[in-house]
Amino acid sequence: MSRVPDLSDLDLQLEDVEDYTSEYPTGEADIRNSAENDVVKYRRGVVTAFIFENKKLVMIAGTALVVLIAIISIASGKGSAPAAVDDGHAPLILTDAAILDDPKTDDIKNELQKMYNNNDMDPIVLTGADGDNTPQRRALSWLSHDYEEDMDHATRMTRYALAVFYYSTNDVPTEETPEPKTWYEADKWLTKEHACEWQGIECNERLHVVEIDLSRNNLSGKIPKEITALDEHLTTLILSENFILMHEKDYDALMPLTNLETLLMDDNFLHGSNGLPTQFGSLVSMKKLKLSYNLFKGNMDSAHSNAVLANMNQLTHLEMEACYLTGSMPHHIGRMSNLVYLYMRRNAMKFDLKFLTTGQMTDLFALWIDANEITGTIPSEIGLLESMASLSMTNSSLTGTIPSEMGNMSALRRLWLFNNELTGSVPVELKKLSDLEILQVHHNKLKGEMPNGVCENIHNSGSDVKSLTSDCGTNQISCSDSCCTRCF
């Protein structure tokens, strides 16, 4: 019997990722159009999306309302005009190319020159050879205005790196977003406030930046190499649902971030031609990696993709849904004993389920591999996955029977197997799954009766999403209206 691991330290969730009702762009052109038209992002509710997408309008309306109230108040003699309202949208940024040639800035330039040299980066970006409007020159200009003699070196380098990050991702035109907008929010960015007070920045007790969360903030451009100045302490980088565009060489910027544990960059314009970018192999501390709804292509079972995964031996969460990946399931996946979440659905991969037979994936909690070409049968060893709560293998080519050993998957709550070529009957052993909330097996070639115990478990569950579906009729599953929630 396999062990049931202690997963109490992980935030195990299903509802935030499992939504069959949402429709995601499935083609490269669809993804591009969604950005160009500034449509509602894929997982956003309608009301939330309206407020979010019209944040500037809402802020302007709110400011106008405050001013109107003030005018009425003044006119009636009951108050005085309020101070100017800061909407937090964009910082007041001082840039002055002339200051870059001021001898007073030599100390700062020398500091930065050493930082670039120590990190094998080309300091030519500081000289103005590419013009004064580069992110680096603009950040240097701002830092020169921001200069305080008592500011320590680490603080100055952090502020410079974040300033370069701002200028590299704010209102930056790309081939995908030729007419970008500014960040939705940039509260306290590039002000005299400590960087730990800036929007989306989290620090530890020693005031080192440990997290950057600028998801859904209209970022464009790309991550700059200067982020290396944060490499010692940065553990979390969350840039989901933006318009960041990166190609193969651009991922070099991430290589120094060897302490990074969480990288969420789903729903951007990340390109790759051969599965996982090679540079990701440097992220040896990575635990949670989300890259779904991007433009990755190529063989996911390539030698370097497996090498990248082998270096990520602490990985607990891998999500690469709705990309353009081909090839087999990476053979190294079956050896990843720490893996808890694996979402690879809606690609163009072709594989069987042998990776589930290694006996090393005992921590798997959720596995979604739908809409790939899954060949062969469901192995009986799947019954050893006693921690599995959610399993989805729909819209594919599975044959054979549903193994009775699945009744040993004691934690299973949700099971989707519809749109396959499965035969035989629904195993009576599934009645042992006392926590079962969803079982969808319609559009297969199953026959026989739906076990009463399965009906009872699902109908007695406290879930709001309970569902039991099958093909009901002659030479199909016998399932009454009081048992199945829907017959096909």
Coordinates of C-alpha atoms in Angstrom, one line a residue:
M1 CA 0.0 0.0 0.0
S2 CA 1.4 3.4 -0.9
R3 CA 1.7 6.1 1.8
V4 CA -0.7 8.9 2.1
P5 CA 1.6 12.0 2.3
D6 CA 1.2 14.8 4.7
L7 CA 0.1 17.7 2.5
S8 CA -1.1 19.9 5.3
D9 CA 1.6 22.6 4.5
L10 CA 0.2 23.0 0.9
D11 CA -2.8 25.2 0.0
L12 CA -4.7 22.4 -1.8
Q13 CA -7.5 24.0 -3.8
L14 CA -9.7 22.8 -6.7
E15 CA -12.3 25.5 -7.3
D16 CA -9.8 28.2 -8.3
V17 CA -8.5 26.2 -11.3
E18 CA -11.3 23.9 -12.3
D19 CA -13.8 25.6 -14.5
Y20 CA -15.2 23.7 -17.5
T21 CA -17.7 26.5 -18.2
S22 CA -14.9 29.0 -19.2
E23 CA -14.0 29.2 -22.9
Y24 CA -10.3 29.9 -23.6
P25 CA -8.8 31.0 -26.9
T26 CA -7.6 27.9 -28.6
G27 CA -5.6 29.3 -31.5
E28 CA -2.6 31.6 -31.7
A29 CA -4.7 34.2 -33.6
D30 CA -7.4 34.1 -31.0
I31 CA -4.9 34.8 -28.2
R32 CA -3.5 37.8 -30.2
N33 CA -6.9 39.1 -30.9
S34 CA -7.9 39.0 -27.3
A35 CA -5.0 41.3 -26.5
E36 CA -5.5 43.6 -29.4
N37 CA -9.2 44.1 -28.6
D38 CA -8.5 44.4 -24.9
V39 CA -11.2 41.8 -24.2
V40 CA -12.1 40.4 -20.8
K41 CA -9.4 38.1 -19.6
Y42 CA -10.2 34.4 -19.5
R43 CA -10.9 33.9 -15.8
R44 CA -12.4 37.2 -14.9
G45 CA -16.0 37.6 -14.0
V46 CA -18.1 40.1 -16.0
V47 CA -18.5 42.7 -13.2
T48 CA -15.0 42.4 -12.0
A49 CA -13.7 42.6 -15.5
F50 CA -15.7 45.8 -16.2
I51 CA -14.3 47.5 -13.2
F52 CA -10.8 46.3 -13.9
E53 CA -10.8 47.1 -17.6
N54 CA -12.3 50.6 -16.9
K55 CA -10.3 51.3 -13.8
K56 CA -9.1 54.7 -15.2
L57 CA -12.6 55.7 -16.2
V58 CA -13.9 54.7 -12.7
M59 CA -11.0 56.6 -11.1
I60 CA -11.7 59.7 -13.2
A61 CA -15.4 59.5 -12.4
G62 CA -14.6 59.1 -8.7
T63 CA -12.2 62.0 -8.8
A64 CA -14.8 64.1 -10.6
L65 CA -17.4 63.2 -8.0
V66 CA -15.0 64.3 -5.2
V67 CA -14.3 67.6 -6.9
L68 CA -18.0 68.2 -7.6
I69 CA -18.8 67.6 -3.9
A70 CA -16.0 69.9 -2.9
I71 CA -17.3 72.7 -5.2
I72 CA -20.8 72.3 -3.9
S73 CA -19.4 72.3 -0.3
I74 CA -17.4 75.5 -1.0
A75 CA -20.3 77.2 -2.7
S76 CA -22.5 76.5 0.3
G77 CA -19.8 77.7 2.7
K78 CA -19.7 74.4 4.5
G79 CA -16.1 73.4 3.7
S80 CA -12.9 74.1 1.9
A81 CA -11.4 72.6 -1.3
P82 CA -9.7 69.3 -0.7
A83 CA -6.1 68.5 -1.6
A84 CA -5.4 67.1 -5.0
V85 CA -6.5 63.5 -5.3
D86 CA -3.7 61.0 -6.2
D87 CA -5.3 58.1 -8.1
G88 CA -2.2 55.9 -7.7
H89 CA -2.2 55.1 -11.4
A90 CA 1.2 56.4 -12.4
P91 CA 4.1 57.9 -10.4
L92 CA 5.4 61.4 -10.9
I93 CA 8.7 60.6 -12.7
L94 CA 11.5 63.0 -13.0
T95 CA 13.8 62.3 -16.0
D96 CA 16.5 64.6 -17.2
A97 CA 19.1 63.5 -19.7
A98 CA 21.3 66.4 -18.8
I99 CA 21.8 65.1 -15.3
L100 CA 23.5 62.0 -16.7
D101 CA 26.5 64.0 -17.7
D102 CA 26.8 65.8 -14.4
P103 CA 30.0 64.8 -12.5
K104 CA 27.8 64.4 -9.4
T105 CA 26.4 61.3 -10.9
D106 CA 29.8 59.6 -11.4
D107 CA 29.5 57.7 -8.1
I108 CA 26.2 56.2 -9.0
K109 CA 27.4 55.3 -12.5
N110 CA 30.5 53.6 -11.0
E111 CA 28.3 51.6 -8.6
L112 CA 26.1 50.5 -11.5
Q113 CA 29.2 49.7 -13.6
K114 CA 30.4 47.3 -10.9
M115 CA 27.0 45.7 -10.6
Y116 CA 26.8 45.1 -14.4
N117 CA 30.4 43.7 -14.5
N118 CA 29.8 41.4 -11.5
N119 CA 26.8 39.9 -13.2
D120 CA 28.4 39.6 -16.7
M121 CA 26.0 42.2 -18.1
D122 CA 27.0 44.8 -20.7
P123 CA 27.3 48.3 -19.0
I124 CA 27.0 50.0 -22.4
V125 CA 23.3 50.5 -21.6
L126 CA 24.5 53.2 -19.2
T127 CA 26.5 55.2 -21.7
G128 CA 23.7 56.4 -23.9
A129 CA 25.0 54.7 -27.0
D130 CA 21.4 53.4 -27.6
G131 CA 19.9 56.8 -26.7
D132 CA 18.7 58.4 -23.5
N133 CA 15.3 56.9 -23.7
T134 CA 16.3 53.3 -22.8
P135 CA 14.8 51.9 -19.6
Q136 CA 18.3 51.8 -18.1
R137 CA 19.1 55.5 -18.9
R138 CA 15.7 56.6 -17.7
A139 CA 16.2 54.6 -14.5
L140 CA 19.7 56.1 -14.1
S141 CA 18.2 59.6 -14.5
W142 CA 15.5 58.9 -11.9
L143 CA 18.1 57.4 -9.5
S144 CA 20.3 60.5 -9.8
H145 CA 17.3 62.7 -8.8
D146 CA 16.5 60.1 -6.1
Y147 CA 20.1 60.1 -4.8
E148 CA 20.6 60.4 -1.0
E149 CA 24.1 60.0 0.4
D150 CA 23.1 58.0 3.4
M151 CA 21.3 55.4 1.2
D152 CA 23.2 52.1 1.3
H153 CA 24.4 50.3 -1.8
A154 CA 21.9 47.4 -1.6
T155 CA 19.0 49.8 -1.3
R156 CA 20.2 51.9 -4.2
M157 CA 20.7 48.8 -6.5
T158 CA 17.2 47.6 -5.6
R159 CA 15.6 50.9 -6.5
Y160 CA 17.5 51.0 -9.7
A161 CA 16.5 47.4 -10.7
L162 CA 12.9 48.2 -9.9
A163 CA 13.0 51.4 -11.9
V164 CA 14.4 49.6 -14.9
F165 CA 11.7 47.0 -14.5
Y166 CA 9.1 49.8 -14.5
Y167 CA 10.4 51.4 -17.6
S168 CA 10.8 48.0 -19.4
T169 CA 7.2 47.0 -18.9
N170 CA 5.2 50.2 -18.7
D171 CA 3.7 51.5 -22.0
V172 CA 6.2 49.6 -24.1
P173 CA 5.0 48.8 -27.7
T174 CA 5.7 45.3 -29.0
E175 CA 4.7 43.4 -32.1
E176 CA 1.8 41.9 -30.1
T177 CA 0.7 45.2 -28.4
P178 CA 1.7 48.0 -30.8
E179 CA -0.5 50.5 -28.8
P180 CA 0.0 49.6 -25.2
K181 CA -1.3 51.4 -22.2
T182 CA 0.3 52.4 -18.9
W183 CA 0.2 50.2 -15.9
Y184 CA -3.3 50.1 -14.3
E185 CA -1.8 50.9 -10.9
A186 CA 1.7 52.1 -9.9
D187 CA 1.0 53.4 -6.4
K188 CA 4.2 54.9 -4.8
W189 CA 6.4 53.6 -7.6
L190 CA 9.4 55.8 -8.2
T191 CA 8.7 58.0 -5.2
K192 CA 10.8 58.7 -2.1
E193 CA 8.9 56.0 -0.3
H194 CA 10.9 52.8 0.5
A195 CA 10.5 50.3 -2.3
C196 CA 8.8 47.9 0.2
E197 CA 5.9 50.4 0.1
W198 CA 5.5 50.3 -3.7
Q199 CA 2.5 48.7 -5.3
G200 CA 2.9 44.9 -5.6
I201 CA 6.2 44.7 -3.7
E202 CA 6.6 42.5 -0.6
C203 CA 9.6 42.5 1.6
N204 CA 11.0 40.5 4.5
E205 CA 11.7 41.8 8.0
R206 CA 15.1 43.0 6.8
L207 CA 13.5 45.0 4.0
H208 CA 14.7 42.8 1.2
V209 CA 12.3 42.4 -1.8
V210 CA 11.0 38.8 -1.7
E211 CA 7.9 39.1 -3.9
I212 CA 6.7 41.1 -6.9
D213 CA 3.0 40.7 -7.7
L214 CA 1.9 42.8 -10.7
S215 CA -0.7 40.4 -12.2
R216 CA -3.5 41.9 -14.2
N217 CA -1.7 45.3 -14.4
N218 CA -1.3 45.8 -18.1
L219 CA 2.4 45.2 -18.3
S220 CA 4.0 45.0 -21.7
G221 CA 7.6 44.8 -22.9
K222 CA 9.7 42.2 -21.2
I223 CA 11.5 41.4 -17.9
P224 CA 14.9 43.2 -17.9
K225 CA 18.2 41.5 -16.9
E226 CA 18.6 44.1 -14.2
I227 CA 16.2 42.0 -12.1
T228 CA 19.4 40.1 -11.2
A229 CA 20.0 42.7 -8.5
L230 CA 17.1 41.1 -6.6
D231 CA 18.3 37.5 -7.0
E232 CA 19.5 36.8 -3.5
H233 CA 16.1 37.2 -1.8
L234 CA 13.4 37.2 -4.5
T235 CA 11.3 34.0 -4.1
T236 CA 8.0 35.0 -5.8
L237 CA 7.3 36.6 -9.2
I238 CA 3.7 36.9 -10.2
L239 CA 3.0 38.5 -13.6
S240 CA -0.1 36.6 -14.8
E241 CA -2.6 38.1 -17.2
N242 CA -0.5 40.8 -18.8
F243 CA 1.0 41.5 -22.2
I244 CA 4.6 40.6 -21.6
L245 CA 6.3 39.5 -24.8
M246 CA 9.5 37.3 -24.5
H247 CA 11.4 35.2 -26.9
E248 CA 14.2 32.6 -26.4
K249 CA 17.1 34.8 -25.5
D250 CA 14.9 37.0 -23.3
Y251 CA 14.6 34.3 -20.7
D252 CA 18.3 34.9 -19.8
A253 CA 16.9 37.5 -17.5
L254 CA 15.5 34.8 -15.3
M255 CA 18.6 32.6 -15.0
P256 CA 20.1 34.4 -12.0
L257 CA 16.9 33.9 -9.9
T258 CA 18.1 30.7 -8.4
N259 CA 16.1 31.3 -5.2
L260 CA 12.8 31.8 -7.1
E261 CA 10.2 29.4 -5.8
T262 CA 7.0 30.7 -7.5
L263 CA 6.8 32.0 -11.1
L264 CA 3.4 32.8 -12.4
M265 CA 3.4 34.1 -16.0
D266 CA 0.3 32.5 -17.4
D267 CA -1.7 34.4 -20.0
N268 CA 1.0 36.5 -21.6
F269 CA 2.9 36.3 -24.9
L270 CA 5.8 34.0 -23.9
H271 CA 7.3 32.3 -26.9
G272 CA 9.3 29.1 -27.1
S273 CA 10.2 26.7 -29.9
N274 CA 11.2 23.5 -28.1
G275 CA 9.1 22.9 -25.0
L276 CA 10.4 24.4 -21.8
P277 CA 13.0 27.2 -22.4
T278 CA 16.4 25.9 -21.5
Q279 CA 17.1 28.8 -19.2
F280 CA 14.4 27.6 -16.8
G281 CA 16.8 24.8 -15.8
S282 CA 18.6 27.5 -13.6
L283 CA 15.5 27.9 -11.5
V284 CA 16.6 25.1 -9.1
S285 CA 14.4 26.3 -6.2
M286 CA 11.2 26.4 -8.3
K287 CA 8.1 24.9 -6.7
K288 CA 5.2 26.5 -8.5
L289 CA 5.4 27.2 -12.2
K290 CA 2.4 28.5 -14.3
L291 CA 3.0 29.1 -17.9
S292 CA -0.5 28.4 -19.4
Y293 CA -2.1 30.3 -22.3
N294 CA 1.2 31.3 -23.9
L295 CA 2.8 30.6 -27.2
F296 CA 5.2 27.7 -26.3
K297 CA 5.6 25.2 -29.1
G298 CA 7.7 22.1 -29.8
N299 CA 8.3 18.7 -28.3
M300 CA 7.7 18.6 -24.6
D301 CA 9.6 15.3 -24.3
S302 CA 12.8 16.8 -25.8
A303 CA 16.1 16.2 -24.0
H304 CA 16.4 19.7 -22.7
S305 CA 12.8 19.9 -21.5
N306 CA 13.5 16.7 -19.4
A307 CA 16.8 18.2 -18.3
V308 CA 15.0 21.4 -17.1
L309 CA 12.4 19.3 -15.2
A310 CA 15.2 17.3 -13.6
N311 CA 16.8 20.4 -12.2
M312 CA 13.4 21.4 -10.7
N313 CA 13.4 18.6 -8.2
Q314 CA 11.3 20.6 -5.7
L315 CA 8.5 21.3 -8.2
T316 CA 5.0 20.8 -6.7
H317 CA 3.0 22.7 -9.4
L318 CA 3.4 22.6 -13.2
E319 CA 0.8 24.2 -15.4
M320 CA 1.2 24.6 -19.1
E321 CA -2.3 24.5 -20.4
A322 CA -3.5 25.7 -23.8
C323 CA -0.1 26.2 -25.4
Y324 CA 1.0 24.5 -28.6
L325 CA 3.1 21.7 -27.2
T326 CA 3.7 18.5 -29.0
G327 CA 5.4 15.2 -28.3
S328 CA 5.0 12.8 -25.4
M329 CA 4.6 13.5 -21.8
P330 CA 8.1 14.2 -20.5
H331 CA 9.5 10.9 -19.3
H332 CA 10.9 12.7 -16.2
I333 CA 7.4 13.6 -15.1
G334 CA 6.9 10.1 -13.7
R335 CA 9.9 10.6 -11.4
M336 CA 8.8 13.9 -9.8
S337 CA 7.9 12.6 -6.4
N338 CA 7.0 16.1 -5.1
L339 CA 4.6 17.0 -7.8
V340 CA 1.1 17.8 -6.5
Y341 CA -0.6 19.7 -9.4
L342 CA -0.1 18.8 -13.1
Y343 CA -2.1 20.7 -15.7
M344 CA -1.2 20.0 -19.3
R345 CA -4.6 20.0 -21.0
R346 CA -5.4 21.6 -24.4
N347 CA -2.1 21.0 -26.2
A348 CA -1.3 18.8 -29.1
M349 CA 0.6 16.1 -27.3
K350 CA 0.4 12.4 -27.8
F351 CA 1.2 10.0 -25.0
D352 CA 0.0 7.0 -22.9
L353 CA -0.4 6.8 -19.1
K354 CA 2.8 4.8 -18.3
F355 CA 4.1 7.8 -16.5
L356 CA 1.5 7.1 -13.8
T357 CA 3.0 3.6 -13.2
T358 CA 6.3 4.6 -11.7
G359 CA 5.1 4.5 -8.1
Q360 CA 6.9 7.8 -7.5
M361 CA 4.0 10.3 -8.0
T362 CA 2.2 9.5 -4.7
D363 CA 1.7 13.2 -3.8
L364 CA -0.4 14.0 -6.9
F365 CA -3.5 15.9 -5.9
A366 CA -4.8 17.1 -9.2
L367 CA -4.1 15.9 -12.7
W368 CA -5.6 17.5 -15.8
I369 CA -4.4 16.3 -19.2
D370 CA -7.6 16.7 -21.3
A371 CA -7.7 17.5 -25.0
N372 CA -4.4 15.8 -25.9
E373 CA -4.2 12.5 -27.7
I374 CA -4.0 10.0 -24.8
T375 CA -3.6 6.5 -26.2
G376 CA -3.9 3.1 -24.6
T377 CA -5.7 2.2 -21.4
I378 CA -5.9 3.4 -17.9
P379 CA -3.3 1.4 -15.9
S380 CA -4.4 -0.4 -12.8
E381 CA -1.5 1.2 -10.9
I382 CA -3.6 4.4 -10.9
G383 CA -5.2 3.0 -7.8
L384 CA -2.0 3.7 -5.9
L385 CA -2.6 7.4 -6.2
E386 CA -4.3 7.7 -2.9
S387 CA -3.8 11.5 -2.6
M388 CA -5.5 12.3 -6.0
A389 CA -8.6 14.5 -5.5
S390 CA -9.2 15.6 -9.1
L391 CA -8.5 13.6 -12.3
S392 CA -9.5 14.8 -15.8
M393 CA -8.7 12.9 -19.0
T394 CA -11.5 13.9 -21.4
N395 CA -11.7 14.5 -25.1
S396 CA -9.1 11.9 -26.0
S397 CA -8.6 8.3 -27.2
L398 CA -8.5 6.2 -24.1
T399 CA -9.7 2.6 -24.6
G400 CA -10.2 -0.4 -22.4
T401 CA -12.1 -0.4 -19.1
I402 CA -12.2 1.8 -16.0
P403 CA -9.9 -0.1 -13.6
S404 CA -11.6 -1.4 -10.5
E405 CA -8.5 -0.3 -8.6
M406 CA -9.7 3.3 -8.9
G407 CA -11.9 2.5 -6.0
N408 CA -8.7 2.6 -3.9
M409 CA -8.2 6.3 -4.6
S410 CA -9.7 7.3 -1.3
A411 CA -9.3 11.0 -1.7
L412 CA -10.9 11.2 -5.2
R413 CA -13.6 13.9 -5.4
R414 CA -13.8 14.7 -9.1
L415 CA -13.4 12.4 -12.0
W416 CA -13.9 13.4 -15.7
L417 CA -13.6 10.7 -18.3
F418 CA -16.1 11.8 -21.0
N419 CA -15.5 11.8 -24.7
N420 CA -13.2 8.7 -24.9
E421 CA -13.6 5.1 -26.2
L422 CA -13.9 3.4 -22.8
T423 CA -15.8 0.0 -22.7
G424 CA -17.1 -2.3 -20.0
S425 CA -19.0 -0.9 -17.0
V426 CA -18.6 1.6 -14.2
P427 CA -16.8 -0.5 -11.5
V428 CA -18.9 -1.1 -8.4
E429 CA -15.7 -0.5 -6.4
L430 CA -16.1 3.3 -7.1
K431 CA -18.8 3.2 -4.3
K432 CA -15.9 3.2 -1.9
L433 CA -15.1 6.8 -2.9
S434 CA -17.1 8.4 -0.1
D435 CA -16.0 12.0 -1.0
L436 CA -17.0 11.8 -4.7
E437 CA -18.7 14.9 -6.0
I438 CA -18.3 14.6 -9.8
L439 CA -18.3 11.6 -12.1
Q440 CA -18.7 12.3 -15.8
V441 CA -18.4 9.3 -18.1
H442 CA -20.8 10.2 -21.0
H443 CA -19.8 9.8 -24.6
N444 CA -18.0 6.5 -24.2
K445 CA -19.0 2.9 -24.9
L446 CA -19.9 1.9 -21.4
K447 CA -22.8 -0.5 -20.5
G448 CA -24.4 -1.9 -17.4
E449 CA -25.8 -0.2 -14.3
M450 CA -24.6 2.8 -12.5
P451 CA -23.7 1.5 -9.0
N452 CA -26.1 2.7 -6.4
G453 CA -23.3 3.5 -4.0
V454 CA -21.8 6.0 -6.5
C455 CA -25.2 7.7 -6.8
E456 CA -25.5 8.0 -3.0
N457 CA -22.0 9.3 -2.5
I458 CA -22.5 12.1 -5.1
H459 CA -26.0 13.1 -4.0
N460 CA -24.9 13.1 -0.3
S461 CA -21.9 15.2 -0.9
G462 CA -22.0 18.8 0.3
S463 CA -20.6 20.2 -2.9
D464 CA -22.4 22.8 -4.9
V465 CA -20.9 21.3 -8.1
K466 CA -22.1 17.7 -7.8
S467 CA -22.6 16.0 -11.1
L468 CA -23.1 12.4 -12.4
T469 CA -23.4 12.0 -16.1
S470 CA -23.5 9.0 -18.5
D471 CA -24.9 7.7 -21.7
C472 CA -28.3 6.4 -20.8
G473 CA -30.4 4.1 -22.9
T474 CA -30.6 0.7 -24.7
N475 CA -27.2 -1.0 -24.6
Q476 CA -25.8 1.9 -22.5
I477 CA -25.6 2.8 -18.8
S478 CA -28.8 2.2 -16.8
C479 CA -29.1 5.3 -14.7
S480 CA -32.3 6.7 -13.4
D481 CA -33.2 10.4 -13.1
S482 CA -32.9 10.1 -9.4
C483 CA -29.3 8.9 -9.8
C484 CA -27.7 10.6 -12.8
T485 CA -27.9 14.4 -12.9
R486 CA -27.8 14.3 -16.7
C487 CA -28.2 11.5 -19.2
F488 CA -26.9 11.8 -22.8

